[in-house]
Coordinates of C-alpha atoms and ligand atoms in Angstrom, one line a residue:
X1 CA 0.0 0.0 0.0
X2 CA 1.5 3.5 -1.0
X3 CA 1.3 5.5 2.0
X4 CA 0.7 9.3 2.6
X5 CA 4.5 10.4 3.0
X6 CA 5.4 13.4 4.6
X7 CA 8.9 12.6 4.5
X8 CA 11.7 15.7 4.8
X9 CA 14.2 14.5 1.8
X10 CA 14.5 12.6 0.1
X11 CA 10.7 12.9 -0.3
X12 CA 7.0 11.8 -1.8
X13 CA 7.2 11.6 -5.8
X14 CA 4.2 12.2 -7.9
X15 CA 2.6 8.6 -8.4
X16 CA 2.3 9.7 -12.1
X17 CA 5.7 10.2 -12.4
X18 CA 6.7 6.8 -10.7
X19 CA 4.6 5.1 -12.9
X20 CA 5.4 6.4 -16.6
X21 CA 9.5 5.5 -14.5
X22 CA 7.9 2.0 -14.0
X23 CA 6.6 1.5 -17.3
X24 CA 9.9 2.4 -19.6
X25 CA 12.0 1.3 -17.2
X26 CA 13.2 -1.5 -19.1
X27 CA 13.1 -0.4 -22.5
X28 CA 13.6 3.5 -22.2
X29 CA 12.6 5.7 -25.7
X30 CA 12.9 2.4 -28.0
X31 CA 16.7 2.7 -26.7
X32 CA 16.3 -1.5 -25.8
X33 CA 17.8 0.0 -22.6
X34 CA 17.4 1.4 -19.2
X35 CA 18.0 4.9 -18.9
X36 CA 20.6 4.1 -16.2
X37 CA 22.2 1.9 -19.3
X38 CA 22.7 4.7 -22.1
X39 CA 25.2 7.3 -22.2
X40 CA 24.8 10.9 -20.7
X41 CA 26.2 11.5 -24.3
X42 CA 23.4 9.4 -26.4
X43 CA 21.0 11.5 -28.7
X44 CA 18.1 10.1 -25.9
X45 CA 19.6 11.2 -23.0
X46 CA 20.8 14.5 -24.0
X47 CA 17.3 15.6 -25.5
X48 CA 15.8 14.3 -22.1
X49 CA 18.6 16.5 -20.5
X50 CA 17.8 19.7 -22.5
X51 CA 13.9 18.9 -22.1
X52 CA 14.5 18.9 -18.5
X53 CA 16.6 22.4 -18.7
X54 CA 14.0 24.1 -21.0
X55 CA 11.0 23.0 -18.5
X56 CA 12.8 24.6 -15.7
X57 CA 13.7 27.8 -17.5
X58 CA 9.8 28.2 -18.4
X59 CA 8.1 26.9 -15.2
X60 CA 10.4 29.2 -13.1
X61 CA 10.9 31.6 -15.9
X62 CA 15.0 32.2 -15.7
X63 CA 15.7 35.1 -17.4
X64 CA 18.2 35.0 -20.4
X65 CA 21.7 35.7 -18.6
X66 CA 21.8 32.9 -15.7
X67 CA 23.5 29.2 -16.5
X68 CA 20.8 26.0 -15.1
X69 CA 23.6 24.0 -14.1
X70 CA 23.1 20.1 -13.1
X71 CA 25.4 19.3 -10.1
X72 CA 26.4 16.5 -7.8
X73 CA 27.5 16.9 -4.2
X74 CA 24.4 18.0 -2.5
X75 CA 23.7 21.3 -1.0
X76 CA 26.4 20.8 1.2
X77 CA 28.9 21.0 -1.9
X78 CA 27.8 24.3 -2.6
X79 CA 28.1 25.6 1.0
X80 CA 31.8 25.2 -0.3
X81 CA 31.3 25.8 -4.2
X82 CA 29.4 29.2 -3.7
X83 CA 33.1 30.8 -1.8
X84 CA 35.3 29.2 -4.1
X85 CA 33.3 30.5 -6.9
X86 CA 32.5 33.6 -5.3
X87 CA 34.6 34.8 -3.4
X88 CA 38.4 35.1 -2.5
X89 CA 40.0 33.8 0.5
X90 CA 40.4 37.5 1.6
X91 CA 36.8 38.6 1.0
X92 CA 34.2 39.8 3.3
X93 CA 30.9 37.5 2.8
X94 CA 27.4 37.9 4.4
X95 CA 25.3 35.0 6.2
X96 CA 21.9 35.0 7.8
X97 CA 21.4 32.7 10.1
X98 CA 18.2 31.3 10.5
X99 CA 18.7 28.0 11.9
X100 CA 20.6 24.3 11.4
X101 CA 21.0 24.9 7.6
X102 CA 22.0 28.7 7.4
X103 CA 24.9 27.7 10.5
X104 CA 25.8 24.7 8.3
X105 CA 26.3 26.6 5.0
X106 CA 28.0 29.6 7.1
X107 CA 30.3 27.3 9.0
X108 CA 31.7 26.2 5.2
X109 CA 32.2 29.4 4.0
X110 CA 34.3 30.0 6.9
X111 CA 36.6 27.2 5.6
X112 CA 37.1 29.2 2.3
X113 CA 36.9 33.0 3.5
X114 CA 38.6 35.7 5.6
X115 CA 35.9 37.2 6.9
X116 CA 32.0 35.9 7.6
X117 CA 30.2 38.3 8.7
X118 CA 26.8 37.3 10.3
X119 CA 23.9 40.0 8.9
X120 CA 21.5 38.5 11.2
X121 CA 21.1 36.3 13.8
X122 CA 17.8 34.7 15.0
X123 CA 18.8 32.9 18.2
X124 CA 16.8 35.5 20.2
X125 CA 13.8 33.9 18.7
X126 CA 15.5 30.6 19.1
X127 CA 15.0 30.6 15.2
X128 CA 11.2 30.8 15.3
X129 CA 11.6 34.0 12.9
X130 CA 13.3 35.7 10.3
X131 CA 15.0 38.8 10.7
X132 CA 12.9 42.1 9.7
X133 CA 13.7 43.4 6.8
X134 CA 15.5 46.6 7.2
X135 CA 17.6 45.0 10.3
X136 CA 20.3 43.6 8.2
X137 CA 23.8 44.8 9.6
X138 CA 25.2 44.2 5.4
X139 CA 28.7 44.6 5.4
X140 CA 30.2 47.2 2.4
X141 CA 31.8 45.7 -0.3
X142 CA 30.5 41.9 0.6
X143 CA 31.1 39.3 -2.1
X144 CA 27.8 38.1 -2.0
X145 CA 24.8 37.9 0.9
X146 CA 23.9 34.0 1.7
X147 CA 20.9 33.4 3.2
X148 CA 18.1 30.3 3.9
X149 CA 14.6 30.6 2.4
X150 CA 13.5 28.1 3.9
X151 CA 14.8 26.4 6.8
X152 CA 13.8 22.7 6.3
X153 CA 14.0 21.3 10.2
X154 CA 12.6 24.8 12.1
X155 CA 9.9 25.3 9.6
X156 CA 11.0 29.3 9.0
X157 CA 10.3 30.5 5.6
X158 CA 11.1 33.8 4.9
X159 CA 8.1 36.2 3.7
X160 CA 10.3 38.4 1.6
X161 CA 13.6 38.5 -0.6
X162 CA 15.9 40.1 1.6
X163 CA 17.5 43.5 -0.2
X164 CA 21.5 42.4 -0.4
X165 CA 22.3 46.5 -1.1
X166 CA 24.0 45.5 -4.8
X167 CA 25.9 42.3 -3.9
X168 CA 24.7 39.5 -5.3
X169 CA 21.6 37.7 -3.1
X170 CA 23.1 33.8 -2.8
X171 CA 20.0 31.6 -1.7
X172 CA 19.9 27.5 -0.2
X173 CA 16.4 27.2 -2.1
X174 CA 16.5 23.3 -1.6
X175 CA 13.2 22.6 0.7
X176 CA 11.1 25.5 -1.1
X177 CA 12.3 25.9 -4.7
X178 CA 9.3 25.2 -7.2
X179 CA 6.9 25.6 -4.5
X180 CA 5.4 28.8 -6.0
X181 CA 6.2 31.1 -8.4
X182 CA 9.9 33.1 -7.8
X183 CA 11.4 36.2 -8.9
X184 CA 14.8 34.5 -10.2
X185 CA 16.1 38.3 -11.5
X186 CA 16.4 39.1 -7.7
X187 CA 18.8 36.6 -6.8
X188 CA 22.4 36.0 -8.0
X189 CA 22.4 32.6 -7.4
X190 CA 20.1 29.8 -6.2
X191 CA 20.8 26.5 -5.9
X192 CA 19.0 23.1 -4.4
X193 CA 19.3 19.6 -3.6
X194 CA 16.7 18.2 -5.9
X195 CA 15.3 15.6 -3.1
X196 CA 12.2 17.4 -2.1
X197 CA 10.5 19.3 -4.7
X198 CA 12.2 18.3 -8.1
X199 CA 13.3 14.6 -8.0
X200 CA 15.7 12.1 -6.5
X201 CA 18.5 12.7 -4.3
X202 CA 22.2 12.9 -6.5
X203 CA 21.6 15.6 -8.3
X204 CA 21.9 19.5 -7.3
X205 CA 20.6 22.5 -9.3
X206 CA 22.2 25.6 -9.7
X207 CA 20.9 28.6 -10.8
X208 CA 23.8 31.5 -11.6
X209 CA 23.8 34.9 -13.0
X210 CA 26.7 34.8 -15.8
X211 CA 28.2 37.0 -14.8
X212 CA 28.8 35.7 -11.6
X213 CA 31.0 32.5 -12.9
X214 CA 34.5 32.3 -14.6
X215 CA 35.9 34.1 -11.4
X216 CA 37.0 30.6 -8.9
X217 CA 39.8 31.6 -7.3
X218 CA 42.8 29.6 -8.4
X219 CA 43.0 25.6 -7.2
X220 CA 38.7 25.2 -7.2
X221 CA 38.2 21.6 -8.2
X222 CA 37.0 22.0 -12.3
X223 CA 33.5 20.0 -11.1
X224 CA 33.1 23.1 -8.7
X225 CA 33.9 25.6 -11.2
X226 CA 30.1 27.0 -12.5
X227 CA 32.0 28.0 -15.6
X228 CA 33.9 25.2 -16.3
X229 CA 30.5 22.8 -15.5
X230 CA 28.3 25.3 -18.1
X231 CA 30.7 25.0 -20.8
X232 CA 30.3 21.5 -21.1
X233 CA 26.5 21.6 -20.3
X234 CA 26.6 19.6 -17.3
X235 CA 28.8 17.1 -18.7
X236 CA 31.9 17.6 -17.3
X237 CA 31.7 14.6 -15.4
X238 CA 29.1 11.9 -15.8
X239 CA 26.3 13.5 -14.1
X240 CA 23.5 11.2 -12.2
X241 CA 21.6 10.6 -15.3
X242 CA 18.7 8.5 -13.6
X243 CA 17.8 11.4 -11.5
X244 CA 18.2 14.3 -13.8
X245 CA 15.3 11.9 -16.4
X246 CA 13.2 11.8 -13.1
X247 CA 13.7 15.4 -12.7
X248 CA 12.1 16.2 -16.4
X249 CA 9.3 13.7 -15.4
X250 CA 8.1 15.8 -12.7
X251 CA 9.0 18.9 -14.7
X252 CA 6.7 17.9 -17.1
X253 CA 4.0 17.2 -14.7
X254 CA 4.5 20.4 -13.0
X255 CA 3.6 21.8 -16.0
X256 CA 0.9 19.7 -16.8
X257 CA -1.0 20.5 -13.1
X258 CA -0.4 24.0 -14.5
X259 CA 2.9 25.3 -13.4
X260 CA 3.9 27.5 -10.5
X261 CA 1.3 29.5 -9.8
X262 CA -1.3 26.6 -9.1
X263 CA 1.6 24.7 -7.5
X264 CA 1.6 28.0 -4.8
X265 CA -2.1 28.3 -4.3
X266 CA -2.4 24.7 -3.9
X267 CA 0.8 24.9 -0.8
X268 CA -0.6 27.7 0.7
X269 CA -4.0 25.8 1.0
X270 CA -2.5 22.6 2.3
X271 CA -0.5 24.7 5.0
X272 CA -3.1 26.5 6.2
X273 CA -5.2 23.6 6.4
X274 CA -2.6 22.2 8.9
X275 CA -1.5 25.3 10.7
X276 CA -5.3 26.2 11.5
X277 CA -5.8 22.5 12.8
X278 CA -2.8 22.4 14.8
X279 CA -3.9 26.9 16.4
X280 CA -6.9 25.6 17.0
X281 CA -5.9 22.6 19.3
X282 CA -4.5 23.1 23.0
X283 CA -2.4 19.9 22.1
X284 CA -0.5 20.3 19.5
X285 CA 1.9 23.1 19.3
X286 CA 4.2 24.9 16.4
X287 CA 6.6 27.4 17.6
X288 CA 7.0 29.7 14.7
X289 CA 6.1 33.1 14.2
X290 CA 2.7 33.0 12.6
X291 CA 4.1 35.4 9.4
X292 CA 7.1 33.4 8.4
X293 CA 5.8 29.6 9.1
X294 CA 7.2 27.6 6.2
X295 CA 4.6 26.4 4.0
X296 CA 6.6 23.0 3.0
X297 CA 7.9 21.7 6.3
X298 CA 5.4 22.4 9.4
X299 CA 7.4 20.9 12.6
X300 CA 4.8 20.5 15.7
X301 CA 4.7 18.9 19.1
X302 CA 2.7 17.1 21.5
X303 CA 1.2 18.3 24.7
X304 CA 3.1 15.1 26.0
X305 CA 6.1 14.1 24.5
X306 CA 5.5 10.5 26.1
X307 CA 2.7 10.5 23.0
X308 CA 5.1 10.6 20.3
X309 CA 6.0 6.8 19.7
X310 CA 2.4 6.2 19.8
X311 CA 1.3 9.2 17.8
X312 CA 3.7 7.5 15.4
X313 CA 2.7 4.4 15.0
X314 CA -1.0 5.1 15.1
X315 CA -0.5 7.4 11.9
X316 CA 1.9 4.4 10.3
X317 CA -1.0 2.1 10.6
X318 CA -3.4 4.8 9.2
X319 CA -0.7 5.2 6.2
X320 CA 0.5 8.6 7.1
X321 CA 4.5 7.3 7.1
X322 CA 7.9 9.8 8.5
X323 CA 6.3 12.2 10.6
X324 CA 8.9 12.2 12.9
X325 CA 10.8 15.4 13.3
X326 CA 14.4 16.1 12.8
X327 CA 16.9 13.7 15.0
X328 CA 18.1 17.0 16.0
X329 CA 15.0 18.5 17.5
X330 CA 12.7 15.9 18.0
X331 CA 9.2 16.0 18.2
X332 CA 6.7 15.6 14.4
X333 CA 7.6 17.2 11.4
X334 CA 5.0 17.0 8.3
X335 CA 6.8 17.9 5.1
X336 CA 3.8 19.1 2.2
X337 CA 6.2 19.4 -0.7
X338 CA 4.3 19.8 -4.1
X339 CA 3.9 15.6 -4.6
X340 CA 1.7 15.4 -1.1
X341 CA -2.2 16.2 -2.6
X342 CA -4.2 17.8 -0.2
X343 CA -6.1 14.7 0.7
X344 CA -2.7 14.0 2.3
X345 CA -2.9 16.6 4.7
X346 CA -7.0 16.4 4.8
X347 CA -6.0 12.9 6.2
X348 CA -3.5 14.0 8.6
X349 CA -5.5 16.5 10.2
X350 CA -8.2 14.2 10.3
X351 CA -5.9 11.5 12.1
X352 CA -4.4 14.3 14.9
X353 CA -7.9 15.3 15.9
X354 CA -8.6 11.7 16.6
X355 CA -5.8 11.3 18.2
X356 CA -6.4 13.9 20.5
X357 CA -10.0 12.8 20.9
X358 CA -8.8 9.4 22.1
X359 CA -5.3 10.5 23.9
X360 CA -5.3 14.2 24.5
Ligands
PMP401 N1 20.0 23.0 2.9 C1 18.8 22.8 3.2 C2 17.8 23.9 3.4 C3 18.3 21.4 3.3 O1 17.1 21.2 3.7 C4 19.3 20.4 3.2 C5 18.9 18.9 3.3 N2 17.8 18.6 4.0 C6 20.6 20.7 2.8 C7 20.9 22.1 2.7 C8 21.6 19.7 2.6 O2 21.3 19.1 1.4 P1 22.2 17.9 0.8 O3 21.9 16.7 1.7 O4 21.6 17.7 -0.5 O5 23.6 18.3 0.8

């Protein structure tokens, strides 16, 4: 039975896409192969490479100017990639930190630059906000300003795109990229771990104004070098060809629910569906600011923490699978990435209020 799965990352795949994977598994495009068997440099696999590269320039709508580059290494490469790329080893960079994944991207850079200076810190709030907008102590003449859309684990999603004062606005959009329609002009560079919203974990999108590569400081490894990876079209190394097909899959079905926009007012509905049903209960609990709770990843707790195991296995059995949160903070954690329909989270809600009735 195919469960409801509100897994973090890697993450719920649309059953559409799994299927058409299913069905030309074996024989991919009249190829007599798998498409884990053909080369990255076969006619079939590089017209399912550039499909998947013109779906994402249209559903996102990249301006003409920035490379779509098709990485390896995680988002945790391009913690390092972004200050090799961007910055020298005596530059002055500019971190927000938000939580777990803006300390974790911050703490690389510091591997790789002189100075990090920290624009904004949210421990006050113990990162249950976002910083307001004007208080961002920017530093002058900053390489570039790094910050977290979306923190995946403390559910903080920032409301607006942070002015970076003219240096270019560097972004970790892995757990909120494709969720709703985006600006891309505004940033300098986004990049993601495709395991949540575009695909399956191996591969890592970048997103680069072109003017911001051919500038890695001397010694960056060539497959970290943005320019060096665009010139040969992702192909510099063989990239994870299963996952960048999978990626054009759900692409194309993006496109087929009717792109971004729908995408948004469909996440914004399935949030608030869950936020309301968690405010309106005196047992469960989410601790983030009410006008920057993350509309993909909605961490909560129990009134009784001795509830959890249970909690958990009651919603196994009733096919609502990896609630639990973070195994550094503990408690429930409901990813709603684009794949998750609202009957998902219709049946989740449904499940916590019984589970209150009967436990609370
Ligand atoms: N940044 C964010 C916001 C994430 O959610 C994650 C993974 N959950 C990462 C970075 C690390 O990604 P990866 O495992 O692909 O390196």
């Amino acid at each position: 039975m195919r469960v409801f799965n509100f897994a973090a990352g890697p993450a719920t795949l649309p059953l559409a896409v799994l299927e058409q994977v299913r069905d030309e598994l074996t024989d991919w495009r009249g190829t007599g192969a798998s498409v884990m068997e053909v080369s990255h440099r076969s006619k079939a696999f590089v017209a399912a490479a550039q499909e998947a590269e013109a779906l994402l320039r249209e559903l996102l709508a990249v301006p003409a100017g920035y490379q779509v580059l098709f990485m390896q290494g995680g988002a945790r490469a391009q913690f390092a990639a972004i200050p090799l790329n961007l910055a020298r080893a005596d530059s002055t960079v500019d971190y927000l930190n938000t939580g777990i994944w803006s300390k974790l991207a911050l703490a690389e850079a510091r591997r790789f630059v002189a100075t990090v200076n920290i624009a904004a810190d949210e421990a006050a709030s113990n990162y249950t906000s976002v910083p307001a907008a004007g208080a961002l102590a920017l530093s002058t003449g900053a390489a570039y300003v790094h910050y977290t859309p979306n923190e995946t684990i403390g559910g903080v999603e920032f409301p607006y795109v942070p002015d970076s004062a003219g240096a270019p606005l560097v972004a970790d959009m892995s757990s909120t990229l494709l969720s709703r329609p985006l600006a891309v002009s505004s940033f300098g560079l986004i990049y993601a771990g495709a395991q949540k919203n575009l695909g399956p974990a191996g591969l890592t999108l970048v997103i680069v104004r072109a003017d911001l590569t051919g500038k890695a400081r001397p010694g960056t490894p060539a497959v970290w070098d943005y320019q060096a990876v665009a010139d040969d079209h992702s192909m510099l190394n063989t990239p994870p060809t299963f996952a960048w097909y999978v990626a054009g899959l759900v692409l194309r079905w993006l496109k087929a629910q009717g792109g971004l926009s729908v995408m948004g007012e469909r996440n914004r509905a399935k949030a608030q569906l869950l936020y309301a049903a968690i405010d309106a209960s005196g047992f469960y609990a989410n601790p983030v600011a009410e006008k920057c709770r993350s509309w993909m990843n909605v961490p909560f707790t129990l009134a009784d923490p001795a509830l959890d195991a249970p909690f958990l296995a009651e919603a196994r059995a009733a096919g609502l699978a990896n609630l639990e949160g973070h195994r550094s903070v503990g408690g429930m954690r409901a990813s709603l990435y684009n794949a998750m329909p609202l009957a998902g989270v219709a049946a989740l809600v449904g499940f916590m209020k019984e589970f209150e009735r009967r436990r609370g």
